[in-house]
Amino acid sequence: MAASPRSDHQQEASDIQQAARIHQRWLKSVLGLGALEAKLWVVSSAQLLALMCGVVFLILTTWLLIITTGAAVAWSYGFSLVGILITATLMTFISAVVLLYLVKRTLHGMNFTRTLDAIIPTDEE
């Protein structure tokens, strides 16, 4: 006995609904994974920022004390005040350039491509 066109149409509609539900669940899990990674990234970044504030304060204080100590020793040996200030300025500038390099390198390492590659691999893999 042949199936009626009505039951074939109902079966097809049921299959389409089931495929849509499967795709919705898949999309929900993908978006959930992305949201979870973003949440972990934000929490880790906030913690890192809080710790770095303390570290920056201590390093800045230490760096200024090192420059001041060097300036005081140079002054006691008779170096000119202008030479001491120029040297301290150059040391501060060079250290700022080094820190800027480290910041750029750190920012380059922070990306979301690992999650995207885990979900949708590229053709090269």
PDB file of C-alpha atoms in Angstrom:
ATOM      1  CA  MET A   1       0.000   0.000   0.000  1.00  0.00           C
ATOM      2  CA  ALA A   2       1.404   3.364  -1.007  1.00  0.00           C
ATOM      3  CA  ALA A   3       1.783   6.164   1.497  1.00  0.00           C
ATOM      4  CA  SER A   4      -0.534   9.068   1.022  1.00  0.00           C
ATOM      5  CA  PRO A   5       0.863  12.392  -0.181  1.00  0.00           C
ATOM      6  CA  ARG A   6      -0.413  13.956   3.013  1.00  0.00           C
ATOM      7  CA  SER A   7       1.655  11.610   5.237  1.00  0.00           C
ATOM      8  CA  ASP A   8       4.763  12.170   3.052  1.00  0.00           C
ATOM      9  CA  HIS A   9       4.298  15.912   3.464  1.00  0.00           C
ATOM     10  CA  GLN A  10       3.870  15.531   7.233  1.00  0.00           C
ATOM     11  CA  GLN A  11       6.964  13.325   7.429  1.00  0.00           C
ATOM     12  CA  GLU A  12       8.966  15.865   5.436  1.00  0.00           C
ATOM     13  CA  ALA A  13       7.759  18.716   7.654  1.00  0.00           C
ATOM     14  CA  SER A  14       8.645  16.666  10.733  1.00  0.00           C
ATOM     15  CA  ASP A  15      12.137  15.980   9.333  1.00  0.00           C
ATOM     16  CA  ILE A  16      12.654  19.684   8.626  1.00  0.00           C
ATOM     17  CA  GLN A  17      11.541  20.602  12.150  1.00  0.00           C
ATOM     18  CA  GLN A  18      13.861  18.003  13.638  1.00  0.00           C
ATOM     19  CA  ALA A  19      16.793  19.280  11.544  1.00  0.00           C
ATOM     20  CA  ALA A  20      15.975  22.851  12.626  1.00  0.00           C
ATOM     21  CA  ARG A  21      15.958  21.780  16.303  1.00  0.00           C
ATOM     22  CA  ILE A  22      19.304  20.001  15.898  1.00  0.00           C
ATOM     23  CA  HIS A  23      20.824  23.096  14.268  1.00  0.00           C
ATOM     24  CA  GLN A  24      19.377  25.325  17.001  1.00  0.00           C
ATOM     25  CA  ARG A  25      20.940  23.127  19.697  1.00  0.00           C
ATOM     26  CA  TRP A  26      24.267  23.146  17.860  1.00  0.00           C
ATOM     27  CA  LEU A  27      24.186  26.933  17.461  1.00  0.00           C
ATOM     28  CA  LYS A  28      23.235  27.349  21.120  1.00  0.00           C
ATOM     29  CA  SER A  29      26.169  25.180  22.221  1.00  0.00           C
ATOM     30  CA  VAL A  30      28.580  27.073  19.941  1.00  0.00           C
ATOM     31  CA  LEU A  31      27.379  30.434  21.235  1.00  0.00           C
ATOM     32  CA  GLY A  32      27.488  29.108  24.801  1.00  0.00           C
ATOM     33  CA  LEU A  33      31.095  28.040  24.342  1.00  0.00           C
ATOM     34  CA  GLY A  34      31.988  31.454  22.939  1.00  0.00           C
ATOM     35  CA  ALA A  35      30.206  33.186  25.831  1.00  0.00           C
ATOM     36  CA  LEU A  36      31.985  30.967  28.353  1.00  0.00           C
ATOM     37  CA  GLU A  37      35.386  31.719  26.877  1.00  0.00           C
ATOM     38  CA  ALA A  38      34.583  35.435  26.807  1.00  0.00           C
ATOM     39  CA  LYS A  39      33.497  35.295  30.465  1.00  0.00           C
ATOM     40  CA  LEU A  40      36.708  33.505  31.463  1.00  0.00           C
ATOM     41  CA  TRP A  41      38.739  35.999  29.467  1.00  0.00           C
ATOM     42  CA  VAL A  42      37.051  38.980  31.140  1.00  0.00           C
ATOM     43  CA  VAL A  43      37.455  37.540  34.649  1.00  0.00           C
ATOM     44  CA  SER A  44      41.103  36.693  34.007  1.00  0.00           C
ATOM     45  CA  SER A  45      41.710  40.134  32.540  1.00  0.00           C
ATOM     46  CA  ALA A  46      40.130  41.855  35.542  1.00  0.00           C
ATOM     47  CA  GLN A  47      42.250  39.801  37.922  1.00  0.00           C
ATOM     48  CA  LEU A  48      45.356  40.489  35.867  1.00  0.00           C
ATOM     49  CA  LEU A  49      44.586  44.201  35.847  1.00  0.00           C
ATOM     50  CA  ALA A  50      44.161  44.295  39.628  1.00  0.00           C
ATOM     51  CA  LEU A  51      47.442  42.467  40.180  1.00  0.00           C
ATOM     52  CA  MET A  52      49.270  44.590  37.641  1.00  0.00           C
ATOM     53  CA  CYS A  53      48.166  47.813  39.351  1.00  0.00           C
ATOM     54  CA  GLY A  54      50.033  46.743  42.483  1.00  0.00           C
ATOM     55  CA  VAL A  55      53.020  45.542  40.495  1.00  0.00           C
ATOM     56  CA  VAL A  56      53.177  48.756  38.474  1.00  0.00           C
ATOM     57  CA  PHE A  57      53.092  50.867  41.626  1.00  0.00           C
ATOM     58  CA  LEU A  58      55.930  48.908  43.210  1.00  0.00           C
ATOM     59  CA  ILE A  59      58.032  48.816  40.055  1.00  0.00           C
ATOM     60  CA  LEU A  60      57.517  52.527  39.419  1.00  0.00           C
ATOM     61  CA  THR A  61      58.542  53.366  42.975  1.00  0.00           C
ATOM     62  CA  THR A  62      61.592  51.104  42.722  1.00  0.00           C
ATOM     63  CA  TRP A  63      62.580  52.548  39.345  1.00  0.00           C
ATOM     64  CA  LEU A  64      62.355  56.125  40.631  1.00  0.00           C
ATOM     65  CA  LEU A  65      64.433  55.210  43.677  1.00  0.00           C
ATOM     66  CA  ILE A  66      67.083  53.606  41.450  1.00  0.00           C
ATOM     67  CA  ILE A  67      67.267  56.716  39.258  1.00  0.00           C
ATOM     68  CA  THR A  68      67.371  58.964  42.330  1.00  0.00           C
ATOM     69  CA  THR A  69      70.139  56.892  43.914  1.00  0.00           C
ATOM     70  CA  GLY A  70      72.147  56.970  40.694  1.00  0.00           C
ATOM     71  CA  ALA A  71      71.628  60.727  40.429  1.00  0.00           C
ATOM     72  CA  ALA A  72      72.716  61.269  44.042  1.00  0.00           C
ATOM     73  CA  VAL A  73      75.850  59.158  43.536  1.00  0.00           C
ATOM     74  CA  ALA A  74      76.665  60.972  40.285  1.00  0.00           C
ATOM     75  CA  TRP A  75      76.114  64.341  41.980  1.00  0.00           C
ATOM     76  CA  SER A  76      78.440  63.330  44.833  1.00  0.00           C
ATOM     77  CA  TYR A  77      81.165  62.484  42.271  1.00  0.00           C
ATOM     78  CA  GLY A  78      80.805  65.913  40.688  1.00  0.00           C
ATOM     79  CA  PHE A  79      78.742  65.231  37.548  1.00  0.00           C
ATOM     80  CA  SER A  80      76.739  68.166  36.228  1.00  0.00           C
ATOM     81  CA  LEU A  81      73.061  68.387  37.080  1.00  0.00           C
ATOM     82  CA  VAL A  82      72.111  68.776  33.388  1.00  0.00           C
ATOM     83  CA  GLY A  83      74.012  65.610  32.460  1.00  0.00           C
ATOM     84  CA  ILE A  84      72.351  63.695  35.279  1.00  0.00           C
ATOM     85  CA  LEU A  85      68.879  64.848  34.206  1.00  0.00           C
ATOM     86  CA  ILE A  86      69.531  64.013  30.530  1.00  0.00           C
ATOM     87  CA  THR A  87      70.784  60.543  31.481  1.00  0.00           C
ATOM     88  CA  ALA A  88      67.773  59.932  33.733  1.00  0.00           C
ATOM     89  CA  THR A  89      65.430  61.087  30.949  1.00  0.00           C
ATOM     90  CA  LEU A  90      67.071  58.748  28.439  1.00  0.00           C
ATOM     91  CA  MET A  91      66.885  55.815  30.855  1.00  0.00           C
ATOM     92  CA  THR A  92      63.191  56.490  31.456  1.00  0.00           C
ATOM     93  CA  PHE A  93      62.482  56.792  27.728  1.00  0.00           C
ATOM     94  CA  ILE A  94      64.308  53.553  26.891  1.00  0.00           C
ATOM     95  CA  SER A  95      62.475  51.686  29.640  1.00  0.00           C
ATOM     96  CA  ALA A  96      59.137  53.030  28.317  1.00  0.00           C
ATOM     97  CA  VAL A  97      59.973  51.724  24.831  1.00  0.00           C
ATOM     98  CA  VAL A  98      60.805  48.291  26.261  1.00  0.00           C
ATOM     99  CA  LEU A  99      57.517  48.234  28.203  1.00  0.00           C
ATOM    100  CA  LEU A 100      55.592  49.282  25.082  1.00  0.00           C
ATOM    101  CA  TYR A 101      57.149  46.366  23.201  1.00  0.00           C
ATOM    102  CA  LEU A 102      56.088  43.961  25.964  1.00  0.00           C
ATOM    103  CA  VAL A 103      52.528  45.339  25.927  1.00  0.00           C
ATOM    104  CA  LYS A 104      52.266  44.901  22.152  1.00  0.00           C
ATOM    105  CA  ARG A 105      53.579  41.347  22.375  1.00  0.00           C
ATOM    106  CA  THR A 106      51.069  40.519  25.126  1.00  0.00           C
ATOM    107  CA  LEU A 107      48.164  42.038  23.209  1.00  0.00           C
ATOM    108  CA  HIS A 108      49.156  40.067  20.122  1.00  0.00           C
ATOM    109  CA  GLY A 109      48.870  36.848  22.136  1.00  0.00           C
ATOM    110  CA  MET A 110      45.323  37.628  23.329  1.00  0.00           C
ATOM    111  CA  ASN A 111      42.904  36.396  20.665  1.00  0.00           C
ATOM    112  CA  PHE A 112      39.787  34.316  20.202  1.00  0.00           C
ATOM    113  CA  THR A 113      40.967  32.311  17.214  1.00  0.00           C
ATOM    114  CA  ARG A 114      41.600  29.175  19.266  1.00  0.00           C
ATOM    115  CA  THR A 115      37.890  28.745  19.988  1.00  0.00           C
ATOM    116  CA  LEU A 116      36.958  29.477  16.394  1.00  0.00           C
ATOM    117  CA  ASP A 117      39.547  26.967  15.142  1.00  0.00           C
ATOM    118  CA  ALA A 118      38.233  24.344  17.578  1.00  0.00           C
ATOM    119  CA  ILE A 119      34.658  24.801  16.364  1.00  0.00           C
ATOM    120  CA  ILE A 120      35.239  25.362  12.662  1.00  0.00           C
ATOM    121  CA  PRO A 121      38.623  24.008  11.548  1.00  0.00           C
ATOM    122  CA  THR A 122      40.309  25.628   8.588  1.00  0.00           C
ATOM    123  CA  ASP A 123      41.109  23.760   5.375  1.00  0.00           C
ATOM    124  CA  GLU A 124      44.814  23.588   6.236  1.00  0.00           C
ATOM    125  CA  GLU A 125      44.210  21.349   9.265  1.00  0.00           C
TER     126      GLU A 125
END
